[in-house]
mmCIF file of C-alpha atoms in Angstrom:
data_model
loop_
_atom_site.group_PDB
_atom_site.id
_atom_site.type_symbol
_atom_site.label_atom_id
_atom_site.label_comp_id
_atom_site.label_asym_id
_atom_site.label_seq_id
_atom_site.Cartn_x
_atom_site.Cartn_y
_atom_site.Cartn_z
ATOM 1 C CA UNK A 1 -3.250 20.081 -0.955
ATOM 2 C CA UNK A 2 -3.624 17.797 -3.964
ATOM 3 C CA UNK A 3 -3.007 14.131 -3.348
ATOM 4 C CA UNK A 4 -1.210 11.613 -5.519
ATOM 5 C CA UNK A 5 -2.755 11.527 -8.990
ATOM 6 C CA UNK A 6 -2.533 8.661 -11.446
ATOM 7 C CA UNK A 7 -3.514 8.355 -15.075
ATOM 8 C CA UNK A 8 -5.192 6.783 -16.843
ATOM 9 C CA UNK A 9 -7.841 5.386 -14.519
ATOM 10 C CA UNK A 10 -8.353 2.352 -16.712
ATOM 11 C CA UNK A 11 -6.227 0.863 -19.453
ATOM 12 C CA UNK A 12 -7.116 -2.045 -21.708
ATOM 13 C CA UNK A 13 -4.399 -3.766 -23.708
ATOM 14 C CA UNK A 14 -3.815 -7.036 -25.480
ATOM 15 C CA UNK A 15 -1.064 -9.579 -24.896
ATOM 16 C CA UNK A 16 2.320 -8.472 -26.174
ATOM 17 C CA UNK A 17 1.530 -4.766 -26.157
ATOM 18 C CA UNK A 18 3.221 -2.137 -24.016
ATOM 19 C CA UNK A 19 1.581 -0.015 -21.307
ATOM 20 C CA UNK A 20 2.603 3.300 -19.779
ATOM 21 C CA UNK A 21 1.168 4.437 -16.467
ATOM 22 C CA UNK A 22 1.735 7.893 -14.989
ATOM 23 C CA UNK A 23 1.917 9.284 -11.477
ATOM 24 C CA UNK A 24 2.197 12.766 -9.979
ATOM 25 C CA UNK A 25 3.287 12.823 -6.328
ATOM 26 C CA UNK A 26 2.125 15.137 -3.580
ATOM 27 C CA UNK A 27 3.836 18.504 -3.903
ATOM 28 C CA UNK A 28 7.120 18.441 -2.005
ATOM 29 C CA UNK A 29 7.470 14.656 -2.042
ATOM 30 C CA UNK A 30 10.564 13.390 -3.836
ATOM 31 C CA UNK A 31 10.031 9.632 -3.424
ATOM 32 C CA UNK A 32 7.654 7.667 -5.629
ATOM 33 C CA UNK A 33 6.748 3.999 -5.197
ATOM 34 C CA UNK A 34 4.935 1.620 -7.516
ATOM 35 C CA UNK A 35 2.924 -1.400 -6.382
ATOM 36 C CA UNK A 36 0.929 -4.106 -8.110
ATOM 37 C CA UNK A 37 -2.306 -5.271 -6.469
ATOM 38 C CA UNK A 38 -3.672 -8.323 -8.239
ATOM 39 C CA UNK A 39 -7.115 -9.640 -7.386
ATOM 40 C CA UNK A 40 -7.065 -11.432 -4.057
ATOM 41 C CA UNK A 41 -3.411 -10.631 -3.425
ATOM 42 C CA UNK A 42 -1.700 -8.043 -1.287
ATOM 43 C CA UNK A 43 0.262 -5.094 -2.530
ATOM 44 C CA UNK A 44 3.463 -6.246 -4.193
ATOM 45 C CA UNK A 45 6.315 -3.747 -4.294
ATOM 46 C CA UNK A 46 7.544 -2.953 -7.796
ATOM 47 C CA UNK A 47 9.849 0.072 -7.813
ATOM 48 C CA UNK A 48 11.067 2.965 -5.696
ATOM 49 C CA UNK A 49 12.374 6.218 -7.183
ATOM 50 C CA UNK A 50 13.917 9.074 -5.277
ATOM 51 C CA UNK A 51 15.508 12.229 -6.660
ATOM 52 C CA UNK A 52 15.329 10.827 -10.173
ATOM 53 C CA UNK A 53 17.138 7.581 -9.370
ATOM 54 C CA UNK A 54 15.864 4.022 -9.037
ATOM 55 C CA UNK A 55 16.596 3.079 -5.406
ATOM 56 C CA UNK A 56 15.106 -0.392 -5.179
ATOM 57 C CA UNK A 57 13.011 -2.836 -7.160
ATOM 58 C CA UNK A 58 10.869 -5.765 -6.176
ATOM 59 C CA UNK A 59 10.871 -9.297 -7.511
ATOM 60 C CA UNK A 60 9.486 -8.506 -10.954
ATOM 61 C CA UNK A 61 10.951 -9.206 -14.394
ATOM 62 C CA UNK A 62 12.890 -6.498 -16.276
ATOM 63 C CA UNK A 63 9.942 -5.823 -18.581
ATOM 64 C CA UNK A 64 8.619 -3.778 -15.656
ATOM 65 C CA UNK A 65 10.560 -0.535 -15.704
ATOM 66 C CA UNK A 66 10.074 3.128 -15.031
ATOM 67 C CA UNK A 67 11.605 6.483 -14.513
ATOM 68 C CA UNK A 68 11.239 9.623 -12.481
ATOM 69 C CA UNK A 69 11.306 13.049 -14.056
ATOM 70 C CA UNK A 70 12.915 16.258 -12.718
ATOM 71 C CA UNK A 71 9.519 17.403 -11.409
ATOM 72 C CA UNK A 72 9.347 14.082 -9.436
ATOM 73 C CA UNK A 73 6.472 12.683 -11.468
ATOM 74 C CA UNK A 74 6.978 9.111 -12.594
ATOM 75 C CA UNK A 75 6.131 6.624 -15.308
ATOM 76 C CA UNK A 76 5.773 2.865 -15.057
ATOM 77 C CA UNK A 77 6.291 0.967 -18.288
ATOM 78 C CA UNK A 78 5.292 -2.629 -18.765
ATOM 79 C CA UNK A 79 6.506 -4.300 -21.955
ATOM 80 C CA UNK A 80 5.365 -7.523 -23.597
ATOM 81 C CA UNK A 81 2.168 -7.601 -21.576
ATOM 82 C CA UNK A 82 0.959 -10.952 -20.263
ATOM 83 C CA UNK A 83 -2.488 -11.929 -19.020
ATOM 84 C CA UNK A 84 -1.220 -12.138 -15.438
ATOM 85 C CA UNK A 85 -0.231 -8.477 -15.557
ATOM 86 C CA UNK A 86 -3.898 -7.610 -15.152
ATOM 87 C CA UNK A 87 -4.066 -5.772 -11.829
ATOM 88 C CA UNK A 88 -4.508 -2.457 -10.075
ATOM 89 C CA UNK A 89 -1.244 -0.513 -10.227
ATOM 90 C CA UNK A 90 -0.833 1.874 -7.340
ATOM 91 C CA UNK A 91 1.560 4.762 -7.012
ATOM 92 C CA UNK A 92 2.528 6.284 -3.661
ATOM 93 C CA UNK A 93 4.710 9.176 -2.602
ATOM 94 C CA UNK A 94 6.396 10.092 0.647
ATOM 95 C CA UNK A 95 8.214 13.065 2.044
ATOM 96 C CA UNK A 96 11.092 11.168 3.610
ATOM 97 C CA UNK A 97 12.524 7.789 4.435
ATOM 98 C CA UNK A 98 10.603 7.333 7.679
ATOM 99 C CA UNK A 99 7.390 8.950 6.533
ATOM 100 C CA UNK A 100 4.164 7.174 5.552
ATOM 101 C CA UNK A 101 3.453 6.554 1.909
ATOM 102 C CA UNK A 102 0.374 8.238 0.476
ATOM 103 C CA UNK A 103 -1.397 6.497 -2.380
ATOM 104 C CA UNK A 104 -3.241 7.468 -5.509
ATOM 105 C CA UNK A 105 -6.357 5.599 -6.610
ATOM 106 C CA UNK A 106 -4.458 3.528 -9.121
ATOM 107 C CA UNK A 107 -4.636 2.499 -12.748
ATOM 108 C CA UNK A 108 -6.668 -0.609 -13.515
ATOM 109 C CA UNK A 109 -4.780 -2.475 -16.234
ATOM 110 C CA UNK A 110 -6.707 -5.172 -18.054
ATOM 111 C CA UNK A 111 -5.009 -7.508 -20.517
ATOM 112 C CA UNK A 112 -7.250 -9.229 -23.058
ATOM 113 C CA UNK B 1 7.721 -17.220 4.572
ATOM 114 C CA UNK B 2 5.373 -14.243 4.845
ATOM 115 C CA UNK B 3 6.910 -11.397 6.796
ATOM 116 C CA UNK B 4 3.624 -9.622 7.551
ATOM 117 C CA UNK B 5 0.480 -11.567 8.413
ATOM 118 C CA UNK B 6 -2.952 -10.137 9.060
ATOM 119 C CA UNK B 7 -5.871 -11.858 10.736
ATOM 120 C CA UNK B 8 -8.657 -12.519 10.360
ATOM 121 C CA UNK B 9 -8.946 -12.388 6.565
ATOM 122 C CA UNK B 10 -12.551 -11.274 6.877
ATOM 123 C CA UNK B 11 -14.674 -9.997 9.735
ATOM 124 C CA UNK B 12 -18.388 -9.283 9.930
ATOM 125 C CA UNK B 13 -19.620 -7.170 12.826
ATOM 126 C CA UNK B 14 -22.955 -5.823 13.885
ATOM 127 C CA UNK B 15 -23.060 -2.067 14.179
ATOM 128 C CA UNK B 16 -21.763 -1.190 17.648
ATOM 129 C CA UNK B 17 -19.966 -4.518 18.142
ATOM 130 C CA UNK B 18 -16.336 -3.740 18.991
ATOM 131 C CA UNK B 19 -13.465 -5.954 17.826
ATOM 132 C CA UNK B 20 -9.756 -6.028 16.958
ATOM 133 C CA UNK B 21 -7.714 -6.747 13.858
ATOM 134 C CA UNK B 22 -4.235 -8.211 14.119
ATOM 135 C CA UNK B 23 -1.014 -7.599 12.201
ATOM 136 C CA UNK B 24 2.025 -9.693 13.098
ATOM 137 C CA UNK B 25 5.523 -9.587 11.629
ATOM 138 C CA UNK B 26 8.422 -11.999 11.741
ATOM 139 C CA UNK B 27 11.492 -9.921 10.908
ATOM 140 C CA UNK B 28 13.433 -7.983 13.531
ATOM 141 C CA UNK B 29 14.571 -4.395 13.198
ATOM 142 C CA UNK B 30 11.192 -2.680 12.894
ATOM 143 C CA UNK B 31 11.455 0.888 11.632
ATOM 144 C CA UNK B 32 7.742 1.625 11.392
ATOM 145 C CA UNK B 33 4.350 -0.045 11.202
ATOM 146 C CA UNK B 34 1.664 1.646 9.136
ATOM 147 C CA UNK B 35 -2.095 1.085 9.040
ATOM 148 C CA UNK B 36 -4.170 1.890 5.974
ATOM 149 C CA UNK B 37 -7.820 1.687 4.998
ATOM 150 C CA UNK B 38 -8.743 0.720 1.439
ATOM 151 C CA UNK B 39 -12.204 1.127 -0.048
ATOM 152 C CA UNK B 40 -13.177 -0.826 -3.203
ATOM 153 C CA UNK B 41 -11.682 0.710 -6.344
ATOM 154 C CA UNK B 42 -9.589 3.179 -4.347
ATOM 155 C CA UNK B 43 -6.021 3.449 -3.198
ATOM 156 C CA UNK B 44 -5.094 2.817 0.437
ATOM 157 C CA UNK B 45 -5.738 5.745 2.766
ATOM 158 C CA UNK B 46 -3.152 6.319 5.476
ATOM 159 C CA UNK B 47 -4.424 5.981 9.060
ATOM 160 C CA UNK B 48 -1.572 5.588 11.568
ATOM 161 C CA UNK B 49 2.157 5.154 12.014
ATOM 162 C CA UNK B 50 3.620 3.321 15.026
ATOM 163 C CA UNK B 51 7.348 3.211 15.666
ATOM 164 C CA UNK B 52 7.982 1.537 19.019
ATOM 165 C CA UNK B 53 6.459 -1.059 21.335
ATOM 166 C CA UNK B 54 3.913 0.451 23.682
ATOM 167 C CA UNK B 55 2.966 3.221 21.317
ATOM 168 C CA UNK B 56 -0.740 3.906 20.710
ATOM 169 C CA UNK B 57 -2.563 6.152 18.225
ATOM 170 C CA UNK B 58 -6.283 6.997 18.058
ATOM 171 C CA UNK B 59 -8.587 8.423 15.434
ATOM 172 C CA UNK B 60 -12.344 8.492 15.941
ATOM 173 C CA UNK B 61 -13.434 4.873 16.526
ATOM 174 C CA UNK B 62 -10.002 3.416 15.686
ATOM 175 C CA UNK B 63 -7.102 2.789 18.026
ATOM 176 C CA UNK B 64 -3.816 1.222 16.957
ATOM 177 C CA UNK B 65 -1.373 -0.382 19.378
ATOM 178 C CA UNK B 66 2.051 -1.941 18.922
ATOM 179 C CA UNK B 67 3.954 -4.672 20.768
ATOM 180 C CA UNK B 68 7.329 -6.185 19.877
ATOM 181 C CA UNK B 69 5.907 -8.601 17.306
ATOM 182 C CA UNK B 70 2.407 -7.436 16.458
ATOM 183 C CA UNK B 71 -0.019 -4.581 16.186
ATOM 184 C CA UNK B 72 -3.717 -4.407 16.850
ATOM 185 C CA UNK B 73 -6.289 -2.128 15.290
ATOM 186 C CA UNK B 74 -9.157 -1.830 17.747
ATOM 187 C CA UNK B 75 -12.505 -0.715 16.380
ATOM 188 C CA UNK B 76 -14.914 0.602 19.006
ATOM 189 C CA UNK B 77 -18.652 0.715 18.299
ATOM 190 C CA UNK B 78 -18.163 0.449 14.515
ATOM 191 C CA UNK B 79 -20.572 1.970 12.014
ATOM 192 C CA UNK B 80 -21.393 0.728 8.490
ATOM 193 C CA UNK B 81 -19.121 3.416 7.032
ATOM 194 C CA UNK B 82 -16.166 1.691 8.703
ATOM 195 C CA UNK B 83 -16.603 -1.184 6.267
ATOM 196 C CA UNK B 84 -13.404 -1.461 4.223
ATOM 197 C CA UNK B 85 -10.237 -3.503 3.899
ATOM 198 C CA UNK B 86 -7.650 -2.613 6.507
ATOM 199 C CA UNK B 87 -4.016 -3.081 5.537
ATOM 200 C CA UNK B 88 -0.896 -2.979 7.600
ATOM 201 C CA UNK B 89 2.594 -2.382 6.250
ATOM 202 C CA UNK B 90 5.962 -2.734 7.906
ATOM 203 C CA UNK B 91 9.303 -1.131 7.189
ATOM 204 C CA UNK B 92 12.390 -2.973 8.414
ATOM 205 C CA UNK B 93 15.840 -1.568 9.057
ATOM 206 C CA UNK B 94 17.559 -3.524 6.272
ATOM 207 C CA UNK B 95 15.080 -2.740 3.503
ATOM 208 C CA UNK B 96 15.682 0.930 2.825
ATOM 209 C CA UNK B 97 12.276 2.486 2.466
ATOM 210 C CA UNK B 98 10.514 -0.604 1.144
ATOM 211 C CA UNK B 99 7.206 -1.383 2.813
ATOM 212 C CA UNK B 100 5.972 -4.955 3.207
ATOM 213 C CA UNK B 101 2.192 -5.179 3.137
ATOM 214 C CA UNK B 102 -0.069 -7.785 4.654
ATOM 215 C CA UNK B 103 -2.992 -9.081 2.594
ATOM 216 C CA UNK B 104 -5.498 -7.182 4.700
ATOM 217 C CA UNK B 105 -8.631 -7.765 6.745
ATOM 218 C CA UNK B 106 -11.925 -7.171 4.991
ATOM 219 C CA UNK B 107 -14.310 -5.628 7.517
ATOM 220 C CA UNK B 108 -18.063 -5.531 7.000
ATOM 221 C CA UNK B 109 -20.227 -3.708 9.522
ATOM 222 C CA UNK B 110 -23.892 -4.640 9.322
ATOM 223 C CA UNK B 111 -26.515 -2.040 10.308
#
């Protein structure tokens, strides 16, 4: 069974640009979660999508947004990039509300 | 105030030297506590789920236990390949399916 896949692996942008990160969940999982893991910090919850709808978002500004497609894959968009957005962005999927989240290996976003 | 706290931040063990990692939480209404292992440059790998006090789960050299306010990850006779960062996450009843992660314990096992 294929795990959660994320693309690209690395992404380099400059301040003010926009970034798009992609995630494909485990087959059969309808929930997708996005996290930011900055250097030295824990995983910070960004967004939760389920059945195509945004269910919850963390304490991040509106320039962090996303969507979930009918096939349950998801995109995270970050507009007006700032230096502090440099981090590992992790996507996870789960098969139900009380099930563990399974993670991809992330997209390393570097802002120059 | 942090809702999930892990200790110690870092731990160095000799190969074969058993020890425990701690994860404590401050909010009531636990709906699940999850342990993960994260290797450098990789996403967290799911290890265990615990749902109620007194519950225990085992996998190879790892054993996770849960009390009303904390969980322990016991590592018995660790090997160098157990070196990683161990994360715990908690889901509370009033947070939908949002997980709160601790900042992890970085474990190094020396041969």
